[in-house]
Coordinates of C-alpha atoms in Angstrom, one line a residue:
X562 CA 140.6 96.8 85.4
X563 CA 141.7 99.3 88.7
X564 CA 144.3 101.6 86.8
X565 CA 143.7 104.2 84.0
X566 CA 143.4 108.1 85.2
X567 CA 142.2 109.3 82.0
X568 CA 139.1 107.3 81.8
X569 CA 135.9 108.5 83.2
X570 CA 137.3 109.8 86.4
X571 CA 135.3 113.1 87.9
X572 CA 131.7 113.3 89.0
X573 CA 129.4 115.6 87.2
X574 CA 129.0 119.5 87.8
X575 CA 126.0 119.5 89.8
X576 CA 127.3 116.9 92.2
X577 CA 130.7 118.4 92.3
X578 CA 129.4 121.8 93.7
X579 CA 126.9 120.2 96.2
X580 CA 130.7 118.4 97.3
X581 CA 131.9 121.8 97.7
X582 CA 129.0 123.1 99.5
X583 CA 128.8 120.5 101.8
X584 CA 132.7 119.8 102.8
X585 CA 133.4 122.2 106.0
X586 CA 135.8 124.7 104.1
X587 CA 139.6 122.8 104.7
X588 CA 139.1 123.3 108.5
X589 CA 142.1 121.1 110.6
X590 CA 142.3 118.0 112.0
X591 CA 141.8 118.2 115.8
X592 CA 145.2 116.5 117.4
X593 CA 144.7 113.5 119.2
X594 CA 143.8 112.9 122.9
X595 CA 147.0 112.0 124.6
X596 CA 145.3 110.1 127.6
X597 CA 146.5 110.5 131.1
X598 CA 146.2 112.5 134.1
X599 CA 146.5 116.3 135.2
X600 CA 147.3 115.5 138.8
X601 CA 150.6 117.0 139.9
X602 CA 153.3 114.8 140.0
X603 CA 153.1 112.2 142.3
X604 CA 149.7 112.4 143.1
X605 CA 146.7 110.4 142.1
X606 CA 144.0 111.5 140.3
X607 CA 141.0 112.1 142.3
X608 CA 139.0 110.1 139.9
X609 CA 139.7 107.3 137.0
X610 CA 139.5 107.9 133.3
X611 CA 136.7 107.1 131.8
X612 CA 136.6 104.1 129.5
X613 CA 136.0 105.6 126.0
X614 CA 132.6 106.0 124.5
X615 CA 131.9 103.1 121.9
X616 CA 131.0 104.6 119.0
X617 CA 130.3 103.9 115.3
X618 CA 131.9 104.9 112.7
X619 CA 131.3 104.1 108.8
X620 CA 133.6 103.0 105.9
X621 CA 132.5 103.4 102.4
X622 CA 134.3 101.3 100.0
X623 CA 134.5 99.9 96.6
X624 CA 136.1 96.8 97.5
X625 CA 134.0 93.6 97.8
X626 CA 134.6 91.1 99.7
X627 CA 136.0 88.8 97.4
X628 CA 138.8 91.2 97.1
X629 CA 139.1 91.9 100.4
X630 CA 137.9 89.5 102.7
X631 CA 136.3 92.0 104.9
X632 CA 134.3 89.8 107.6
X633 CA 137.4 88.7 108.7
X634 CA 139.8 92.1 108.8
X635 CA 136.6 94.0 110.3
X636 CA 135.7 91.3 113.3
X637 CA 139.5 91.7 113.5
X638 CA 139.4 95.3 114.0
X639 CA 136.8 95.3 116.2
X640 CA 138.8 92.7 118.5
X641 CA 141.4 95.0 118.9
X642 CA 139.6 97.9 119.2
X643 CA 136.5 97.0 121.2
X644 CA 135.0 100.8 121.8
X645 CA 135.4 101.1 117.6
X646 CA 132.3 99.7 115.5
X647 CA 132.5 99.3 111.4
X648 CA 129.9 99.6 109.7
X649 CA 131.0 98.6 105.9
X650 CA 129.2 100.4 103.1
X651 CA 129.6 98.8 99.6
X652 CA 129.3 101.3 97.1
X653 CA 129.7 98.7 94.3
X654 CA 128.8 95.0 94.1
X655 CA 130.6 94.7 91.1
X656 CA 133.9 96.4 93.0
X657 CA 133.4 98.9 89.9
X658 CA 135.5 101.9 91.2
X659 CA 133.7 104.5 88.9
X660 CA 130.1 103.5 90.0
X661 CA 132.0 103.8 93.1
X662 CA 133.4 107.1 93.1
X663 CA 129.7 108.1 92.1
X664 CA 127.8 106.6 94.7
X665 CA 130.4 108.2 97.2
X666 CA 130.1 111.5 96.1
X667 CA 126.1 111.5 96.2
X668 CA 126.4 109.9 99.6
X669 CA 128.8 113.5 100.1
X670 CA 126.1 115.5 99.1
X671 CA 123.3 114.3 100.8
X672 CA 124.6 114.8 104.3
X673 CA 125.7 111.1 104.8
X674 CA 127.7 110.0 107.6
X675 CA 130.9 109.5 105.9
X676 CA 134.2 108.4 108.4
X677 CA 137.0 106.3 106.7
X678 CA 136.7 107.0 102.2
X679 CA 138.8 104.3 99.7
X680 CA 140.0 106.0 96.7
X681 CA 141.4 103.5 94.4
X682 CA 143.3 106.0 92.2
X683 CA 145.1 109.5 92.5
X684 CA 143.0 111.1 90.3
X685 CA 139.9 110.7 92.5
X686 CA 141.7 111.0 95.7
X687 CA 143.2 114.1 94.8
X688 CA 139.9 116.2 93.3
X689 CA 138.3 115.4 96.3
X690 CA 141.6 116.7 98.5
X691 CA 140.8 119.9 96.2
X692 CA 137.0 119.7 97.2
X693 CA 137.2 119.7 101.0
X694 CA 136.1 116.6 100.9
X695 CA 139.3 114.6 102.6
X696 CA 140.7 115.8 106.3
X697 CA 144.4 116.0 106.7
X698 CA 146.0 114.0 109.5
X699 CA 149.2 115.4 110.0
X700 CA 148.7 115.7 113.4
X701 CA 148.0 111.8 114.3
X702 CA 150.5 110.8 112.1
X703 CA 152.9 113.2 113.8
X704 CA 151.8 111.8 117.6
X705 CA 152.8 108.5 116.4
X706 CA 156.2 109.5 115.3
X707 CA 156.6 107.7 111.9
X708 CA 157.6 108.8 108.7
X709 CA 155.0 107.9 106.0
X710 CA 158.1 107.8 103.3
X711 CA 160.0 105.1 105.3
X712 CA 156.5 103.0 106.9
X713 CA 154.9 102.5 103.6
X714 CA 156.6 102.1 100.2
X715 CA 154.0 104.8 98.1
X716 CA 154.5 108.5 99.6
X717 CA 151.1 110.0 99.5
X718 CA 152.2 113.1 100.5
X719 CA 150.1 115.9 98.5
X720 CA 150.5 120.0 98.8
X721 CA 152.7 119.4 101.8
X722 CA 150.1 117.4 103.9
X723 CA 148.9 113.6 104.4
X724 CA 145.6 113.2 103.5
X725 CA 145.6 109.8 103.2
X726 CA 147.6 106.4 104.3
X727 CA 148.0 103.8 101.1
X728 CA 146.6 100.4 101.5
X729 CA 147.1 97.3 98.6
X730 CA 150.6 97.4 97.1
X731 CA 150.1 96.8 93.0
X732 CA 153.9 97.2 91.5
X733 CA 154.1 97.1 87.9
X734 CA 156.0 94.1 87.1
X735 CA 156.9 91.7 83.6
X736 CA 155.4 88.2 83.4
X737 CA 157.8 85.6 81.7
X738 CA 156.7 82.5 79.6
X739 CA 159.7 81.1 81.6
X740 CA 159.2 77.6 79.0
X741 CA 160.6 80.5 76.5
X742 CA 163.6 81.5 78.4
X743 CA 164.7 78.3 79.0
X744 CA 164.5 77.1 75.6
X745 CA 166.2 80.1 74.6
X746 CA 169.0 79.6 77.2
X747 CA 167.7 83.0 79.2
X748 CA 167.8 83.1 82.9
X749 CA 165.1 85.1 84.8
X750 CA 166.3 88.7 85.6
X751 CA 166.8 89.7 89.0
X752 CA 167.9 93.3 88.0
X753 CA 167.9 94.6 84.8
X754 CA 167.9 97.5 82.2
X755 CA 165.4 98.8 79.6
X756 CA 168.3 98.0 77.1
X757 CA 168.6 94.4 78.5
X758 CA 164.5 94.2 78.0
X759 CA 164.9 94.9 74.2
X760 CA 167.6 92.0 73.9
X761 CA 165.7 89.2 75.7
X762 CA 162.8 90.3 73.6
X763 CA 164.7 90.1 70.6
X764 CA 165.8 86.8 71.5
X765 CA 162.4 85.3 72.1
X766 CA 160.9 86.5 68.9
X767 CA 160.9 83.7 66.4
X768 CA 158.6 82.7 63.5
X769 CA 157.1 85.0 60.5
X770 CA 153.4 85.8 59.4
X771 CA 150.2 84.9 61.4
X772 CA 152.8 82.2 63.3
X773 CA 155.0 85.1 64.4
X774 CA 155.4 84.8 68.2
X775 CA 156.6 88.1 69.8
X776 CA 159.5 88.7 72.6
X777 CA 156.9 91.1 74.4
X778 CA 153.3 93.1 73.7
X779 CA 153.3 96.6 75.2
X780 CA 149.3 97.4 76.1
X781 CA 149.4 100.9 74.9
X782 CA 148.5 103.5 74.7
X783 CA 145.3 103.9 72.7
X784 CA 142.2 106.1 72.8
X785 CA 143.8 108.1 75.3
X786 CA 144.0 105.0 78.1
X787 CA 147.1 102.6 79.6
X788 CA 149.8 105.7 78.9
X789 CA 152.3 103.9 81.7
X790 CA 153.0 102.6 78.6
X791 CA 154.5 106.0 77.4
X792 CA 156.3 106.9 80.3
X793 CA 158.4 103.3 80.9
X794 CA 162.0 105.5 81.5
X795 CA 160.1 108.0 83.3
X796 CA 158.7 105.8 85.7
X797 CA 161.9 104.4 86.4
X798 CA 162.7 107.4 88.8
X799 CA 161.9 108.9 92.3
X800 CA 160.5 112.2 91.0
X801 CA 158.9 113.8 87.9
X802 CA 157.7 110.6 86.7
X803 CA 154.8 111.8 84.9
X804 CA 154.2 113.9 81.3
X805 CA 153.1 116.5 83.8
X806 CA 155.4 118.0 87.2
X807 CA 154.1 118.0 90.3
X808 CA 153.6 122.4 89.7
X809 CA 151.3 121.2 86.7
X810 CA 154.7 122.4 84.2
X811 CA 155.1 119.7 81.4
X812 CA 158.1 117.3 82.0
X813 CA 158.2 116.7 78.5
X814 CA 161.7 118.1 77.9
X815 CA 162.7 114.9 80.5
X816 CA 165.6 112.6 78.0
X817 CA 163.5 109.8 79.7
X818 CA 160.3 110.9 77.7
X819 CA 161.8 110.7 74.9
X820 CA 163.8 107.8 75.3
X821 CA 160.6 105.8 75.6
X822 CA 159.7 106.7 72.5
X823 CA 162.8 105.6 70.8
X824 CA 162.4 102.1 72.7
X825 CA 158.9 101.6 71.2
X826 CA 160.1 102.5 67.9
X827 CA 162.9 100.5 68.0
X828 CA 161.2 97.5 69.3
X829 CA 158.7 97.3 67.1
X830 CA 160.0 99.4 63.5
X831 CA 163.6 97.8 63.9
X832 CA 163.8 94.6 66.0
X833 CA 160.3 93.3 65.5
X834 CA 160.0 92.7 68.7
X835 CA 157.6 93.9 69.8
X836 CA 153.6 92.9 69.1
X837 CA 152.8 95.8 66.2
X838 CA 150.9 98.6 67.8
X839 CA 148.5 98.3 64.7
X840 CA 147.7 94.9 64.8
X841 CA 146.3 95.6 69.0
X842 CA 143.7 98.1 67.6
X843 CA 142.8 96.5 64.6
X844 CA 142.0 93.0 66.0
X845 CA 141.3 94.3 69.6
X846 CA 144.6 92.1 71.5
X847 CA 144.7 92.2 75.0
X848 CA 147.6 91.6 77.1
X849 CA 145.8 88.4 78.8
X850 CA 145.8 86.8 75.9
X851 CA 148.7 87.2 74.2
X852 CA 150.4 86.0 77.3
X853 CA 148.2 82.8 78.2
X854 CA 148.1 81.4 74.4
X855 CA 151.7 82.1 74.2
X856 CA 152.0 84.7 71.8
X857 CA 154.3 87.1 73.7
X858 CA 156.7 86.2 75.7
X859 CA 157.5 89.1 78.0
X860 CA 154.1 91.6 79.5
X861 CA 154.6 94.7 81.5
X862 CA 151.7 95.3 83.8
X863 CA 150.2 95.6 86.9
X864 CA 150.6 93.1 89.5
X865 CA 146.8 93.1 89.8
X866 CA 147.6 89.8 88.0
X867 CA 149.0 87.9 90.8
X868 CA 145.5 86.6 91.2
X869 CA 145.4 85.3 87.5
X870 CA 149.2 83.8 87.0
X871 CA 148.6 80.4 87.6
X872 CA 145.5 80.7 85.1
X873 CA 141.9 81.4 85.2
X874 CA 139.1 79.6 83.7
X875 CA 139.2 82.3 81.2
X876 CA 142.9 82.1 80.6
X877 CA 144.1 78.8 81.6
X878 CA 147.6 78.3 82.2
X879 CA 149.6 75.9 79.7
X880 CA 153.5 76.6 80.6
X881 CA 155.7 78.2 83.7
X882 CA 155.6 81.8 84.7
X883 CA 158.2 83.5 86.4
X884 CA 158.0 87.6 87.1
X885 CA 161.1 90.4 86.8
X886 CA 161.4 93.7 88.2
X887 CA 160.7 96.7 86.1
X888 CA 163.6 97.4 84.3
X889 CA 166.2 100.1 84.9
X890 CA 167.2 103.1 82.5
X891 CA 170.8 101.8 83.4
X892 CA 172.8 99.9 85.6
X893 CA 173.7 103.4 88.2
X894 CA 169.9 103.8 88.6
X895 CA 167.8 103.0 92.1
X896 CA 166.2 99.7 92.6
X897 CA 163.2 99.2 92.4
X898 CA 161.3 102.1 91.3
X899 CA 158.2 101.1 89.1
X900 CA 154.6 102.4 88.2
X901 CA 152.6 101.3 91.9
X902 CA 148.7 101.7 92.2
X903 CA 147.3 101.6 96.0
X904 CA 144.2 102.2 97.3
X905 CA 144.0 105.4 99.3
X906 CA 143.0 105.3 102.9
X907 CA 141.3 108.6 103.9
X908 CA 139.8 110.2 107.0
X909 CA 136.6 112.3 105.8
X910 CA 136.8 115.9 106.6
X911 CA 132.7 115.8 107.9
X912 CA 133.6 112.9 110.2
X913 CA 132.5 113.5 113.9
X914 CA 135.1 110.5 114.5
X915 CA 138.9 111.4 113.2
X916 CA 140.5 109.8 115.9
X917 CA 139.2 106.5 115.4
X918 CA 138.5 106.8 111.9
X919 CA 142.6 107.1 111.7
X920 CA 143.1 104.3 114.0
X921 CA 141.3 102.3 111.2
X922 CA 143.4 103.1 108.5
X923 CA 146.2 102.9 110.3
X924 CA 145.5 99.3 111.7
X925 CA 144.2 98.4 108.5
X926 CA 147.3 99.4 106.2
X927 CA 149.6 97.6 108.6
X928 CA 148.8 94.6 110.7
X929 CA 144.9 94.4 109.1
X930 CA 146.3 94.3 105.8
X931 CA 149.1 91.5 105.9
X932 CA 147.0 89.5 108.4
X933 CA 143.6 89.4 107.0
X934 CA 143.7 91.2 103.4
X935 CA 143.5 89.3 100.2
X936 CA 146.3 92.0 99.1
X937 CA 150.0 92.5 99.0
X938 CA 150.4 95.8 101.7
X939 CA 152.1 99.1 101.2
X940 CA 153.8 98.5 104.8
X941 CA 157.3 98.7 104.5
X942 CA 157.2 96.6 107.7
X943 CA 155.7 93.4 106.4
X944 CA 157.7 90.3 107.5
X945 CA 159.0 87.7 104.9
X946 CA 156.8 84.7 106.6
X947 CA 153.6 87.0 106.3
X948 CA 154.5 88.3 102.3
X949 CA 155.0 84.2 101.7
X950 CA 151.5 83.3 103.4
X951 CA 149.8 86.3 101.3
X952 CA 151.1 85.2 97.8
X953 CA 150.4 81.8 98.7
X954 CA 147.0 82.6 99.3
X955 CA 146.5 84.8 96.1
X956 CA 147.6 82.6 93.6
X957 CA 145.8 79.3 96.0
X958 CA 142.9 81.0 93.9
X959 CA 144.2 79.7 90.2
X960 CA 144.0 76.4 88.7
X961 CA 148.2 75.8 88.3
X962 CA 150.1 77.6 91.5
X963 CA 152.8 75.3 91.2
X964 CA 153.5 76.4 87.6
X965 CA 154.8 80.3 88.9
X966 CA 158.0 80.7 90.2
X967 CA 157.0 81.6 94.0
X968 CA 160.5 82.9 94.4
X969 CA 160.9 85.3 91.4
X970 CA 157.9 86.7 92.3
X971 CA 158.3 87.5 96.1
X972 CA 161.1 89.5 95.3
X973 CA 160.0 91.7 92.6
X974 CA 156.9 92.5 95.2
X975 CA 159.5 92.5 98.3
X976 CA 162.0 95.1 96.1
X977 CA 159.5 97.5 94.2
X978 CA 158.8 100.9 95.5
X979 CA 156.9 103.7 94.3
X980 CA 158.5 107.2 93.3
X981 CA 156.5 110.2 94.6
X982 CA 152.8 110.8 93.9
X983 CA 152.6 113.7 91.4
X984 CA 148.6 115.3 91.8
X985 CA 146.7 114.5 88.3
X986 CA 145.6 117.9 87.1
X987 CA 141.1 118.6 86.5
X988 CA 142.6 118.3 82.7
X989 CA 144.5 115.5 82.5
X990 CA 142.4 113.6 79.9
X991 CA 143.1 116.5 77.4
X992 CA 147.1 116.2 77.9
X993 CA 146.3 112.0 77.3
X994 CA 144.6 112.5 74.1
X995 CA 147.2 114.8 72.7
X996 CA 149.9 112.3 73.2
X997 CA 148.1 109.3 72.2
X998 CA 147.3 111.4 68.6
X999 CA 150.8 112.1 67.9
X1000 CA 152.2 108.5 69.3
X1001 CA 149.9 106.7 67.2
X1002 CA 151.1 109.0 63.8
X1003 CA 154.8 108.4 64.8
X1004 CA 154.4 104.4 65.7
X1005 CA 151.9 104.4 62.7
X1006 CA 154.7 105.5 60.3
X1007 CA 153.1 109.0 59.4
X1008 CA 155.4 110.9 61.3
X1009 CA 159.2 111.0 62.5
X1010 CA 160.3 111.2 65.7
X1011 CA 161.2 114.6 66.2
X1012 CA 158.4 116.1 64.7
X1013 CA 156.5 113.7 66.9
X1014 CA 158.4 115.1 69.9
X1015 CA 158.3 119.0 69.2
X1016 CA 154.2 118.1 68.2
X1017 CA 153.6 116.7 71.7
X1018 CA 155.6 119.7 74.0
X1019 CA 153.5 122.4 71.4
X1020 CA 150.0 120.6 72.2
X1021 CA 150.9 119.7 76.2
X1022 CA 151.5 123.6 76.6
X1023 CA 148.8 124.9 74.9
X1024 CA 146.5 122.6 77.3
X1025 CA 148.4 124.0 80.2
X1026 CA 148.1 127.3 79.0
X1027 CA 144.4 127.2 78.3
X1028 CA 143.2 126.1 82.1
X1029 CA 145.6 128.5 83.8

């Protein structure tokens, strides 16, 4: 799994200290060359501008060939930019992001050439920005004259600077058992609220005991991870979408945090429409099996599931699947905001070829990913035809692509967007653990909502104060 910001995401103190020692001290990125002649107007330069010297840049990534189609992608880039050769460094043959991050840290500490860096989550990205390992790219962006927030669906702004461009676009959505919806007379939602989501779950719940089918299944939180399931309503906004704000203060006073707790409590304890949290823990349930075994009719999850929607050898598909967007908090809220995972494509601060490295990440996050990649790009200018082509390519790798409502999937992917990224703090795991412990007391019936909320606020504030 490629998300879960609370899991072992930081390198050892020794490696981090080495990284700090190896960083260049946060020097600014040189402005990109503008080219052209300095001869007076109307005169020809005495000599022609020499052709750019060929350079080789090294690209360190966690992504495997099977996941990213690097061979064709890099060949296309080198054809478009014949003066730049890209040397691929695959940091994990399994695509393991933890292993890749550790090896990247070691490469930096040993003085290995670094040019293009690929991070899989905001925590890894933010920490290495703080260590001075990543170069700001504002000068290159300004030279091109575009706005990242308009050009891409994920805004990577951090501390007033841009250090990366977003690669793939994995918004969260709701997987639906369309057969169950048809039997209940329910339409596939194209726009709905959390209240409507709860009503759907209640309608779709049938049976009792061991054979009971639940309307929905929430996979978390658990063991300090999968914390997206404790910020359902928080995530449906443009800003302040996490438990802490960008300035490091607590965001638990936001009414949308309390609303998430109320929603989870109502659906499980009152409506009985959500798989019990106790069952999830004791039976070690997983969202894939709950959905594909038809034990739950709806599952909220990230769109990394695109490559599995039509069924796989491990989880065959024996029904029809549709996709609904992440629910809104109210009918008046903006449409499309949802948790999003992406790859952060960055230029190394130590790179001697920053301009060429930037040219690569800019090309890759636009034309490269749109035409040659195996993931949906974050680029806002992906054409409808390219999006459909990518979706067809992804679904073709599943057992029954014809069982997937492709129109509903494309609609959600085309209209989803991310709120502003909030850089994780170094003590993020402590915050997650404290919230998870209090939530379990609530959902397992040992504590009421008001006490839970008060205890959460106190615990998180203590963690913040202890880490100032």
